[in-house]
Amino acid sequence: MKAFDYAAPASLPEAVGLLASQPSARLLAGGTDLLVQLRSGRKEADVVIDVKKIPELNEIAFSPAGGLTIGAAVPCYRLTADASIQSHYPALVEVASWIGGTQIQGRASLGGNLCNSAPSADSIPLLIALGASALIAGPAGSRSVPVEDFCTAPGRNQLAPGELLVSIQIPPPAPFSGAAYLRFIPRNEMDIAVVGAGAAVTLSNGVIAGARIALSSVAPTPLYVPAAGESLVNQMPTAEALETAAKIAQEAASPISDMRGSAAYRRHLCAVMVRRALELAVARALEIN
Amino acid sequence: MSAKVQVQTTINNEPVEFLCEPRQSLLECLRDIVGLTGTKEGCGDGNCGSCTVKLGDRIVTSCLVLGVEAAGESITTVEGLAHGSTLHPLQKAFLDHAALQCGICTPGFLIAADALLQKHPHPTEEQTRFWLSNNLCRCTGYDKIIRAVQAAAIEINGAAQ
């Protein structure tokens, strides 16, 4: 690995200042992507800035009115152990326990998953379905971006030079709402999704009042399909209605063929995984409340 | 080359200081600088788990941690499991159940299994297999490792209620 300097700023302003003065800096949270990329030469850095000492990037905060804030560097094993996330966002616990294995979850963060911006990122379809936004800090202050707009191409995202992701903010769960992320992998764990589907639904008197659906591994970025969720609004959550939404999501996908599956197979899986994710989300909306 | 950094940490309950380059992994620091060669390098990219160590309250692959990140932390390596010449119950169970052949993966399995038993005193087979899914073994076929971990759970924590 090429030599670099190491800095661990203790505050957000310090980190933003350091980032502004070091154009070739790379940000280190859990390092499960970055250190592999630096070692292989795919990325280079003169300075590695460890963001784990910055309080805002390390917090988990939940309030019934404000929802959930997950600091960008919070590792998955803290999310799965958090009582408020367990009770209000069970799908988030599942996704955090599916990213890598136990050791990877000891380091990897959802913020890192978002910033690595892989088309196959497991957490992003669920974050989109949950209506999450990304809080970004930079030299010009802070701004918030819906997660569905964050990734722009494989490995690329909205972060401008000098900016960093501070946290992911998720709205409070509405009454009678439920969410799920499911992925298809040939193994039981430690694998990259052939197709992943995130879904969230809110019911009102047994009728779907709102739904959001997103996919991974079927487009250059994690893919939000607003039309799929909109097709469910004012519908009863019947098998036919969920199937129609799944077909709309399938139509929006533009998968490629690679070692993990052919485009045709992925397209088939899109409808299956979206339907199953919707079924689980509906079941949770009915049981949680 | 970047300036070397002085790192103060705790390894196996002993205060340790070492000097490393920022680019050096915790694995390199443990093996090549501190001289604790029990931790093994397998893949070098976090997939195989052979370099697993305990870092604070969780396990990590030490190839994906920078040595400088160990400052102020507490690390447990396989050298920290035995008490003098008395093997840890997991180490004894691995021997009794022939849960190793070439042995390269074993230190990582032992540290990961130790963390599992601290979190789940009586893990089910499924819990054990999922917990250890980040540890690869190309010799045993895993069944002997799973049986050894379950036997050690009973040895350490008694029979499940």
Short mmCIF file of C-alpha atoms in Angstrom, two decimals:
data_model
loop_
_atom_site.label_atom_id
_atom_site.label_comp_id
_atom_site.label_asym_id
_atom_site.label_seq_id
_atom_site.Cartn_x
_atom_site.Cartn_y
_atom_site.Cartn_z
CA MET A 1 0.00 0.00 0.00
CA LYS A 2 1.29 3.47 -0.92
CA ALA A 3 2.31 5.53 2.08
CA PHE A 4 -0.11 8.08 3.50
CA ASP A 5 -0.49 10.30 6.52
CA TYR A 6 -3.20 9.71 9.10
CA ALA A 7 -5.40 12.27 10.81
CA ALA A 8 -8.23 11.76 13.27
CA PRO A 9 -10.07 15.06 13.73
CA ALA A 10 -12.18 15.34 16.88
CA SER A 11 -14.81 17.73 15.51
CA LEU A 12 -16.81 18.32 12.35
CA PRO A 13 -15.34 21.81 11.66
CA GLU A 14 -11.85 20.38 12.08
CA ALA A 15 -12.65 17.57 9.62
CA VAL A 16 -14.17 19.97 7.06
CA GLY A 17 -11.13 22.24 7.35
CA LEU A 18 -8.73 19.34 6.95
CA LEU A 19 -10.63 18.03 3.95
CA ALA A 20 -10.53 21.47 2.31
CA SER A 21 -6.75 21.68 2.71
CA GLN A 22 -6.10 18.11 1.52
CA PRO A 23 -7.60 17.51 -1.94
CA SER A 24 -6.32 13.93 -2.12
CA ALA A 25 -7.59 12.88 1.29
CA ARG A 26 -9.78 9.82 1.74
CA LEU A 27 -12.23 9.37 4.59
CA LEU A 28 -11.93 6.30 6.80
CA ALA A 29 -14.89 4.97 8.77
CA GLY A 30 -14.84 1.16 9.06
CA GLY A 31 -12.29 0.73 6.29
CA THR A 32 -13.87 -2.44 4.91
CA ASP A 33 -14.07 -0.89 1.44
CA LEU A 34 -11.42 1.85 1.65
CA LEU A 35 -8.49 -0.22 2.93
CA VAL A 36 -9.13 -2.91 0.31
CA GLN A 37 -9.26 -0.23 -2.42
CA LEU A 38 -6.08 1.49 -1.19
CA ARG A 39 -4.21 -1.81 -0.96
CA SER A 40 -5.23 -2.90 -4.44
CA GLY A 41 -4.30 0.50 -5.91
CA ARG A 42 -7.86 1.18 -7.08
CA LYS A 43 -7.82 4.32 -4.94
CA GLU A 44 -4.98 6.49 -3.70
CA ALA A 45 -4.65 8.90 -0.80
CA ASP A 46 -1.98 11.22 0.56
CA VAL A 47 -3.92 11.51 3.79
CA VAL A 48 -6.44 9.17 5.37
CA ILE A 49 -8.85 11.05 7.61
CA ASP A 50 -10.36 8.83 10.28
CA VAL A 51 -13.84 10.22 11.00
CA LYS A 52 -14.65 7.94 13.94
CA LYS A 53 -13.61 10.50 16.58
CA ILE A 54 -16.22 13.03 15.38
CA PRO A 55 -19.22 12.90 17.77
CA GLU A 56 -21.88 13.60 15.10
CA LEU A 57 -20.65 10.67 13.01
CA ASN A 58 -20.77 8.30 15.97
CA GLU A 59 -24.24 8.89 17.37
CA ILE A 60 -27.41 6.86 17.23
CA ALA A 61 -30.37 9.02 18.27
CA PHE A 62 -34.06 8.20 18.14
CA SER A 63 -37.10 10.21 19.13
CA PRO A 64 -40.74 9.38 18.30
CA ALA A 65 -41.20 12.82 16.75
CA GLY A 66 -37.83 13.26 15.04
CA GLY A 67 -37.13 9.72 13.91
CA LEU A 68 -33.72 8.11 13.74
CA THR A 69 -30.30 9.66 13.19
CA ILE A 70 -27.47 7.26 12.41
CA GLY A 71 -24.00 8.79 12.42
CA ALA A 72 -22.18 8.01 9.19
CA ALA A 73 -19.45 6.02 10.96
CA VAL A 74 -21.63 3.94 13.31
CA PRO A 75 -20.69 0.30 12.71
CA CYS A 76 -23.37 -2.30 11.95
CA TYR A 77 -22.87 -4.19 15.22
CA ARG A 78 -24.00 -1.12 17.17
CA LEU A 79 -27.13 -0.80 15.01
CA THR A 80 -28.15 -4.42 15.54
CA ALA A 81 -27.70 -4.06 19.32
CA ASP A 82 -29.65 -0.80 19.63
CA ALA A 83 -33.00 -1.21 21.41
CA SER A 84 -34.75 1.70 19.68
CA ILE A 85 -33.74 0.42 16.23
CA GLN A 86 -34.79 -3.11 17.17
CA SER A 87 -38.26 -1.96 18.14
CA HIS A 88 -38.93 0.73 15.52
CA TYR A 89 -36.88 -0.33 12.48
CA PRO A 90 -36.57 -4.16 12.51
CA ALA A 91 -35.71 -4.26 8.81
CA LEU A 92 -32.69 -2.07 9.53
CA VAL A 93 -31.45 -4.61 12.08
CA GLU A 94 -31.74 -7.33 9.44
CA VAL A 95 -29.83 -5.42 6.79
CA ALA A 96 -27.08 -4.49 9.27
CA SER A 97 -26.71 -8.17 10.13
CA TRP A 98 -26.44 -9.16 6.46
CA ILE A 99 -23.61 -6.85 5.43
CA GLY A 100 -20.52 -9.07 5.46
CA GLY A 101 -19.98 -11.40 8.41
CA THR A 102 -19.52 -10.77 12.12
CA GLN A 103 -16.06 -9.22 11.77
CA ILE A 104 -17.10 -6.93 8.91
CA GLN A 105 -20.14 -5.81 10.93
CA GLY A 106 -17.72 -4.84 13.70
CA ARG A 107 -16.35 -2.12 11.41
CA ALA A 108 -18.62 -1.47 8.40
CA SER A 109 -21.11 1.42 8.60
CA LEU A 110 -24.27 2.28 6.67
CA GLY A 111 -22.64 5.65 5.94
CA GLY A 112 -19.73 3.84 4.33
CA ASN A 113 -22.12 1.61 2.40
CA LEU A 114 -23.81 4.76 1.07
CA CYS A 115 -20.57 6.60 0.25
CA ASN A 116 -19.04 3.56 -1.47
CA SER A 117 -22.09 3.86 -3.75
CA ALA A 118 -22.01 0.34 -5.14
CA PRO A 119 -25.03 -0.64 -7.28
CA SER A 120 -25.31 -3.74 -5.06
CA ALA A 121 -25.20 -1.92 -1.69
CA ASP A 122 -27.53 -3.82 0.63
CA SER A 123 -28.54 -0.96 2.89
CA ILE A 124 -29.44 1.60 0.22
CA PRO A 125 -32.74 0.14 -1.13
CA LEU A 126 -34.05 -0.10 2.43
CA LEU A 127 -32.91 3.44 3.28
CA ILE A 128 -34.69 4.69 0.14
CA ALA A 129 -37.84 2.74 1.05
CA LEU A 130 -37.75 4.23 4.55
CA GLY A 131 -37.56 7.74 3.08
CA ALA A 132 -34.10 8.40 4.52
CA SER A 133 -32.00 11.45 3.75
CA ALA A 134 -28.26 12.03 3.85
CA LEU A 135 -26.96 14.97 5.89
CA ILE A 136 -23.81 16.34 4.25
CA ALA A 137 -21.34 18.88 5.67
CA GLY A 138 -18.90 20.92 3.64
CA PRO A 139 -17.11 24.25 3.33
CA ALA A 140 -20.38 25.99 2.38
CA GLY A 141 -22.32 24.57 5.33
CA SER A 142 -24.58 21.58 5.48
CA ARG A 143 -27.25 20.22 3.16
CA SER A 144 -29.60 17.29 3.07
CA VAL A 145 -30.13 14.98 0.08
CA PRO A 146 -32.76 12.24 -0.28
CA VAL A 147 -30.93 8.90 -0.30
CA GLU A 148 -32.48 8.04 -3.69
CA ASP A 149 -30.61 11.02 -5.19
CA PHE A 150 -27.28 10.37 -3.42
CA CYS A 151 -25.66 7.83 -5.76
CA THR A 152 -24.97 9.06 -9.30
CA ALA A 153 -23.01 6.19 -10.92
CA PRO A 154 -21.16 3.05 -9.76
CA GLY A 155 -18.83 4.26 -6.99
CA ARG A 156 -19.88 7.88 -7.50
CA ASN A 157 -22.19 10.13 -5.52
CA GLN A 158 -23.35 13.65 -4.76
CA LEU A 159 -20.46 14.47 -2.39
CA ALA A 160 -18.56 17.43 -3.82
CA PRO A 161 -14.84 17.91 -3.08
CA GLY A 162 -14.49 18.94 0.56
CA GLU A 163 -17.82 17.46 1.61
CA LEU A 164 -18.47 14.53 3.93
CA LEU A 165 -21.49 12.50 4.98
CA VAL A 166 -22.42 13.31 8.59
CA SER A 167 -25.43 11.12 9.19
CA ILE A 168 -28.40 9.29 7.75
CA GLN A 169 -31.76 10.55 8.93
CA ILE A 170 -34.84 8.34 8.84
CA PRO A 171 -38.35 9.65 9.52
CA PRO A 172 -40.27 8.19 12.47
CA PRO A 173 -42.26 5.09 11.57
CA ALA A 174 -45.90 5.98 10.86
CA PRO A 175 -48.63 3.99 12.63
CA PHE A 176 -49.43 0.81 10.69
CA SER A 177 -46.23 0.99 8.66
CA GLY A 178 -43.76 -1.77 7.91
CA ALA A 179 -40.57 -2.21 5.88
CA ALA A 180 -38.39 -5.01 4.59
CA TYR A 181 -35.26 -5.62 2.57
CA LEU A 182 -34.71 -8.97 0.91
CA ARG A 183 -31.86 -10.05 -1.32
CA PHE A 184 -31.24 -13.08 -3.46
CA ILE A 185 -27.83 -14.70 -2.95
CA PRO A 186 -26.77 -18.25 -3.82
CA ARG A 187 -25.25 -18.74 -0.34
CA ASN A 188 -26.81 -18.09 3.06
CA GLU A 189 -24.51 -15.21 3.96
CA MET A 190 -21.29 -13.39 3.03
CA ASP A 191 -22.34 -12.72 -0.55
CA ILE A 192 -23.24 -9.88 -2.91
CA ALA A 193 -26.89 -9.52 -3.91
CA VAL A 194 -27.86 -10.83 -7.34
CA VAL A 195 -30.95 -8.69 -6.79
CA GLY A 196 -32.03 -6.82 -3.65
CA ALA A 197 -35.41 -5.23 -2.97
CA GLY A 198 -36.45 -2.76 -0.29
CA ALA A 199 -40.08 -1.94 0.40
CA ALA A 200 -41.99 0.15 2.91
CA VAL A 201 -45.77 0.46 3.21
CA THR A 202 -48.13 2.46 5.40
CA LEU A 203 -51.69 1.25 5.88
CA SER A 204 -54.74 3.25 6.83
CA ASN A 205 -57.92 1.34 7.69
CA GLY A 206 -56.60 -1.65 5.81
CA VAL A 207 -55.86 0.35 2.66
CA ILE A 208 -52.35 1.25 1.49
CA ALA A 209 -51.83 4.96 2.12
CA GLY A 210 -48.23 5.09 0.91
CA ALA A 211 -45.51 2.78 -0.39
CA ARG A 212 -41.88 3.13 -1.48
CA ILE A 213 -39.92 0.52 -3.42
CA ALA A 214 -36.24 0.40 -4.41
CA LEU A 215 -33.90 -2.18 -5.94
CA SER A 216 -30.19 -2.99 -5.86
CA SER A 217 -27.91 -4.75 -8.36
CA VAL A 218 -30.17 -4.05 -11.34
CA ALA A 219 -29.00 -0.60 -12.49
CA PRO A 220 -25.85 1.59 -12.34
CA THR A 221 -27.06 2.87 -8.96
CA PRO A 222 -29.51 1.63 -6.36
CA LEU A 223 -32.83 2.27 -8.07
CA TYR A 224 -35.88 4.03 -6.60
CA VAL A 225 -39.07 3.21 -8.51
CA PRO A 226 -41.68 5.75 -7.37
CA ALA A 227 -44.32 4.46 -9.84
CA ALA A 228 -44.25 1.01 -8.23
CA GLY A 229 -45.13 2.42 -4.82
CA GLU A 230 -47.65 4.87 -6.24
CA SER A 231 -49.54 2.03 -7.93
CA LEU A 232 -50.38 0.68 -4.48
CA VAL A 233 -51.87 3.85 -3.05
CA ASN A 234 -55.58 3.48 -2.19
CA GLN A 235 -55.37 -0.25 -2.94
CA MET A 236 -56.02 -3.09 -0.53
CA PRO A 237 -52.77 -5.06 -0.06
CA THR A 238 -54.00 -7.95 -2.20
CA ALA A 239 -51.76 -10.42 -4.01
CA GLU A 240 -52.80 -8.82 -7.32
CA ALA A 241 -51.94 -5.29 -6.17
CA LEU A 242 -48.51 -6.37 -4.87
CA GLU A 243 -47.85 -8.29 -8.09
CA THR A 244 -48.70 -5.23 -10.19
CA ALA A 245 -46.27 -3.09 -8.15
CA ALA A 246 -43.61 -5.78 -8.52
CA LYS A 247 -44.06 -5.81 -12.29
CA ILE A 248 -43.69 -2.02 -12.46
CA ALA A 249 -40.44 -2.25 -10.48
CA GLN A 250 -39.27 -5.02 -12.80
CA GLU A 251 -39.93 -2.81 -15.84
CA ALA A 252 -37.78 -0.04 -14.37
CA ALA A 253 -34.76 -2.32 -13.90
CA SER A 254 -31.93 -2.37 -16.42
CA PRO A 255 -29.76 -5.26 -15.19
CA ILE A 256 -26.55 -6.49 -16.76
CA SER A 257 -25.26 -10.03 -17.15
CA ASP A 258 -22.22 -10.89 -15.04
CA MET A 259 -20.74 -13.73 -12.98
CA ARG A 260 -23.58 -13.46 -10.46
CA GLY A 261 -26.46 -13.81 -12.90
CA SER A 262 -27.76 -13.05 -16.37
CA ALA A 263 -29.81 -9.96 -17.13
CA ALA A 264 -32.86 -12.13 -17.85
CA TYR A 265 -32.49 -13.96 -14.53
CA ARG A 266 -32.09 -10.70 -12.65
CA ARG A 267 -35.16 -9.27 -14.34
CA HIS A 268 -37.16 -12.33 -13.26
CA LEU A 269 -35.83 -11.98 -9.71
CA CYS A 270 -36.83 -8.30 -9.54
CA ALA A 271 -40.53 -9.15 -9.58
CA VAL A 272 -40.09 -12.05 -7.15
CA MET A 273 -38.02 -10.11 -4.61
CA VAL A 274 -40.20 -6.98 -4.73
CA ARG A 275 -43.34 -9.04 -4.23
CA ARG A 276 -41.82 -10.87 -1.27
CA ALA A 277 -40.47 -7.67 0.28
CA LEU A 278 -43.90 -6.07 -0.06
CA GLU A 279 -45.59 -9.08 1.54
CA LEU A 280 -43.21 -8.89 4.49
CA ALA A 281 -43.60 -5.11 4.80
CA VAL A 282 -47.41 -5.45 4.80
CA ALA A 283 -47.26 -8.24 7.41
CA ARG A 284 -45.10 -6.04 9.61
CA ALA A 285 -47.40 -3.05 9.15
CA LEU A 286 -50.23 -5.20 10.46
CA GLU A 287 -48.37 -6.85 13.34
CA ILE A 288 -46.16 -4.09 14.76
CA ASN A 289 -48.97 -1.70 15.59
CA MET B 1 7.48 7.56 3.36
CA SER B 2 5.19 9.12 5.95
CA ALA B 3 6.45 9.78 9.44
CA LYS B 4 6.08 6.87 11.79
CA VAL B 5 3.52 7.15 14.53
CA GLN B 6 3.85 6.07 18.14
CA VAL B 7 0.86 3.94 19.16
CA GLN B 8 -0.05 3.19 22.77
CA THR B 9 -2.48 0.36 23.17
CA THR B 10 -3.36 -2.67 25.27
CA ILE B 11 -2.77 -6.15 23.91
CA ASN B 12 -3.88 -9.20 25.90
CA ASN B 13 -4.24 -7.03 29.01
CA GLU B 14 -0.67 -5.70 28.77
CA PRO B 15 0.13 -2.09 27.88
CA VAL B 16 2.07 -2.06 24.60
CA GLU B 17 3.72 0.73 22.63
CA PHE B 18 4.83 0.39 19.04
CA LEU B 19 6.02 2.57 16.19
CA CYS B 20 4.37 2.09 12.79
CA GLU B 21 3.68 3.73 9.47
CA PRO B 22 0.08 4.92 9.08
CA ARG B 23 -0.39 2.58 6.12
CA GLN B 24 0.48 -0.53 8.11
CA SER B 25 -2.42 -2.76 9.08
CA LEU B 26 -3.00 -3.84 12.65
CA LEU B 27 -2.19 -7.35 11.42
CA GLU B 28 1.25 -6.25 10.19
CA CYS B 29 1.86 -4.35 13.41
CA LEU B 30 0.94 -7.35 15.56
CA ARG B 31 3.05 -9.79 13.60
CA ASP B 32 6.03 -7.80 12.33
CA ILE B 33 6.46 -5.10 14.96
CA VAL B 34 5.05 -6.43 18.23
CA GLY B 35 6.11 -10.01 17.40
CA LEU B 36 2.78 -11.68 18.11
CA THR B 37 2.69 -14.08 15.17
CA GLY B 38 -0.30 -16.14 16.37
CA THR B 39 -2.63 -14.00 14.25
CA LYS B 40 -2.41 -15.21 10.63
CA GLU B 41 -2.78 -13.51 7.29
CA GLY B 42 -5.03 -15.27 4.80
CA CYS B 43 -6.71 -13.22 2.10
CA GLY B 44 -5.71 -9.72 3.21
CA ASP B 45 -9.09 -8.26 2.25
CA GLY B 46 -11.44 -9.21 5.07
CA ASN B 47 -13.03 -12.30 3.56
CA CYS B 48 -11.30 -15.22 5.28
CA GLY B 49 -11.22 -14.20 8.95
CA SER B 50 -7.86 -15.81 9.72
CA CYS B 51 -6.55 -12.48 11.08
CA THR B 52 -9.51 -12.03 13.46
CA VAL B 53 -8.74 -10.24 16.73
CA LYS B 54 -10.94 -8.74 19.38
CA LEU B 55 -10.86 -4.93 19.25
CA GLY B 56 -12.69 -3.34 22.19
CA ASP B 57 -16.08 -5.00 22.44
CA ARG B 58 -16.21 -6.68 19.03
CA ILE B 59 -14.22 -8.82 16.65
CA VAL B 60 -12.63 -7.46 13.48
CA THR B 61 -10.37 -8.65 10.69
CA SER B 62 -7.06 -7.03 11.64
CA CYS B 63 -6.01 -6.78 7.96
CA LEU B 64 -8.76 -4.13 7.58
CA VAL B 65 -7.74 -2.05 10.60
CA LEU B 66 -4.84 0.39 10.56
CA GLY B 67 -2.27 -0.06 13.32
CA VAL B 68 -2.70 3.62 14.23
CA GLU B 69 -6.38 2.96 14.93
CA ALA B 70 -5.37 0.70 17.82
CA ALA B 71 -4.34 3.73 19.90
CA GLY B 72 -6.20 3.66 23.21
CA GLU B 73 -7.97 0.40 22.34
CA SER B 74 -7.85 -3.00 23.96
CA ILE B 75 -6.94 -5.92 21.72
CA THR B 76 -7.13 -9.65 22.33
CA THR B 77 -5.18 -12.03 20.09
CA VAL B 78 -4.99 -15.82 20.20
CA GLU B 79 -1.94 -15.46 22.48
CA GLY B 80 -4.29 -14.01 25.09
CA LEU B 81 -6.58 -17.04 25.34
CA ALA B 82 -4.50 -19.57 27.30
CA HIS B 83 -3.59 -19.04 30.95
CA GLY B 84 0.12 -19.89 31.10
CA SER B 85 0.39 -23.51 30.02
CA THR B 86 -3.33 -24.18 30.56
CA LEU B 87 -5.20 -24.09 27.28
CA HIS B 88 -8.46 -22.15 26.96
CA PRO B 89 -11.43 -24.57 26.87
CA LEU B 90 -11.95 -23.64 23.20
CA GLN B 91 -8.36 -24.54 22.38
CA LYS B 92 -8.73 -27.86 24.19
CA ALA B 93 -12.05 -28.58 22.45
CA PHE B 94 -10.49 -27.86 19.04
CA LEU B 95 -7.78 -30.44 19.81
CA ASP B 96 -10.23 -32.98 21.23
CA HIS B 97 -12.57 -32.69 18.23
CA ALA B 98 -9.80 -32.54 15.60
CA ALA B 99 -11.21 -29.17 14.55
CA LEU B 100 -8.02 -28.20 12.74
CA GLN B 101 -5.67 -29.65 10.19
CA CYS B 102 -3.26 -27.10 8.72
CA GLY B 103 -4.07 -24.64 11.52
CA ILE B 104 -3.83 -21.36 9.61
CA CYS B 105 -7.48 -20.49 10.18
CA THR B 106 -7.50 -21.70 13.80
CA PRO B 107 -6.44 -18.53 15.68
CA GLY B 108 -9.19 -16.58 13.88
CA PHE B 109 -11.79 -19.25 14.63
CA LEU B 110 -10.76 -19.33 18.29
CA ILE B 111 -11.07 -15.57 18.75
CA ALA B 112 -14.38 -15.45 16.86
CA ALA B 113 -15.77 -18.41 18.81
CA ASP B 114 -14.66 -16.87 22.11
CA ALA B 115 -16.60 -13.69 21.25
CA LEU B 116 -19.62 -15.81 20.27
CA LEU B 117 -19.65 -17.63 23.62
CA GLN B 118 -19.40 -14.34 25.49
CA LYS B 119 -22.47 -13.06 23.64
CA HIS B 120 -24.41 -16.35 23.47
CA PRO B 121 -23.37 -18.77 26.25
CA HIS B 122 -25.27 -21.61 24.53
CA PRO B 123 -25.42 -20.81 20.81
CA THR B 124 -27.52 -22.98 18.52
CA GLU B 125 -25.79 -24.65 15.60
CA GLU B 126 -27.38 -22.08 13.29
CA GLN B 127 -26.19 -19.15 15.43
CA THR B 128 -22.72 -20.67 15.50
CA ARG B 129 -22.56 -21.19 11.74
CA PHE B 130 -23.79 -17.66 10.98
CA TRP B 131 -21.46 -16.08 13.55
CA LEU B 132 -18.48 -17.96 12.08
CA SER B 133 -19.45 -17.31 8.45
CA ASN B 134 -16.66 -14.72 8.15
CA ASN B 135 -14.08 -17.46 8.97
CA LEU B 136 -13.01 -19.80 6.19
CA CYS B 137 -11.46 -23.24 6.70
CA ARG B 138 -10.34 -25.22 3.68
CA CYS B 139 -9.45 -28.40 5.63
CA THR B 140 -12.09 -29.52 8.09
CA GLY B 141 -15.40 -29.00 6.33
CA TYR B 142 -16.54 -26.98 9.38
CA ASP B 143 -18.54 -29.71 11.15
CA LYS B 144 -15.71 -30.50 13.56
CA ILE B 145 -15.26 -26.81 14.32
CA ILE B 146 -18.97 -26.40 15.08
CA ARG B 147 -18.91 -29.45 17.37
CA ALA B 148 -15.82 -28.17 19.15
CA VAL B 149 -17.43 -24.77 19.78
CA GLN B 150 -20.59 -26.43 21.12
CA ALA B 151 -18.55 -28.69 23.40
CA ALA B 152 -16.57 -25.70 24.68
CA ALA B 153 -19.85 -23.84 25.37
CA ILE B 154 -20.88 -26.65 27.72
CA GLU B 155 -17.39 -26.82 29.27
CA ILE B 156 -17.34 -23.07 29.94
CA ASN B 157 -20.98 -22.30 30.68
CA GLY B 158 -22.43 -25.63 31.76
CA ALA B 159 -25.26 -27.48 30.06
CA ALA B 160 -27.98 -25.29 28.57
CA GLN B 161 -30.99 -24.87 30.87
#
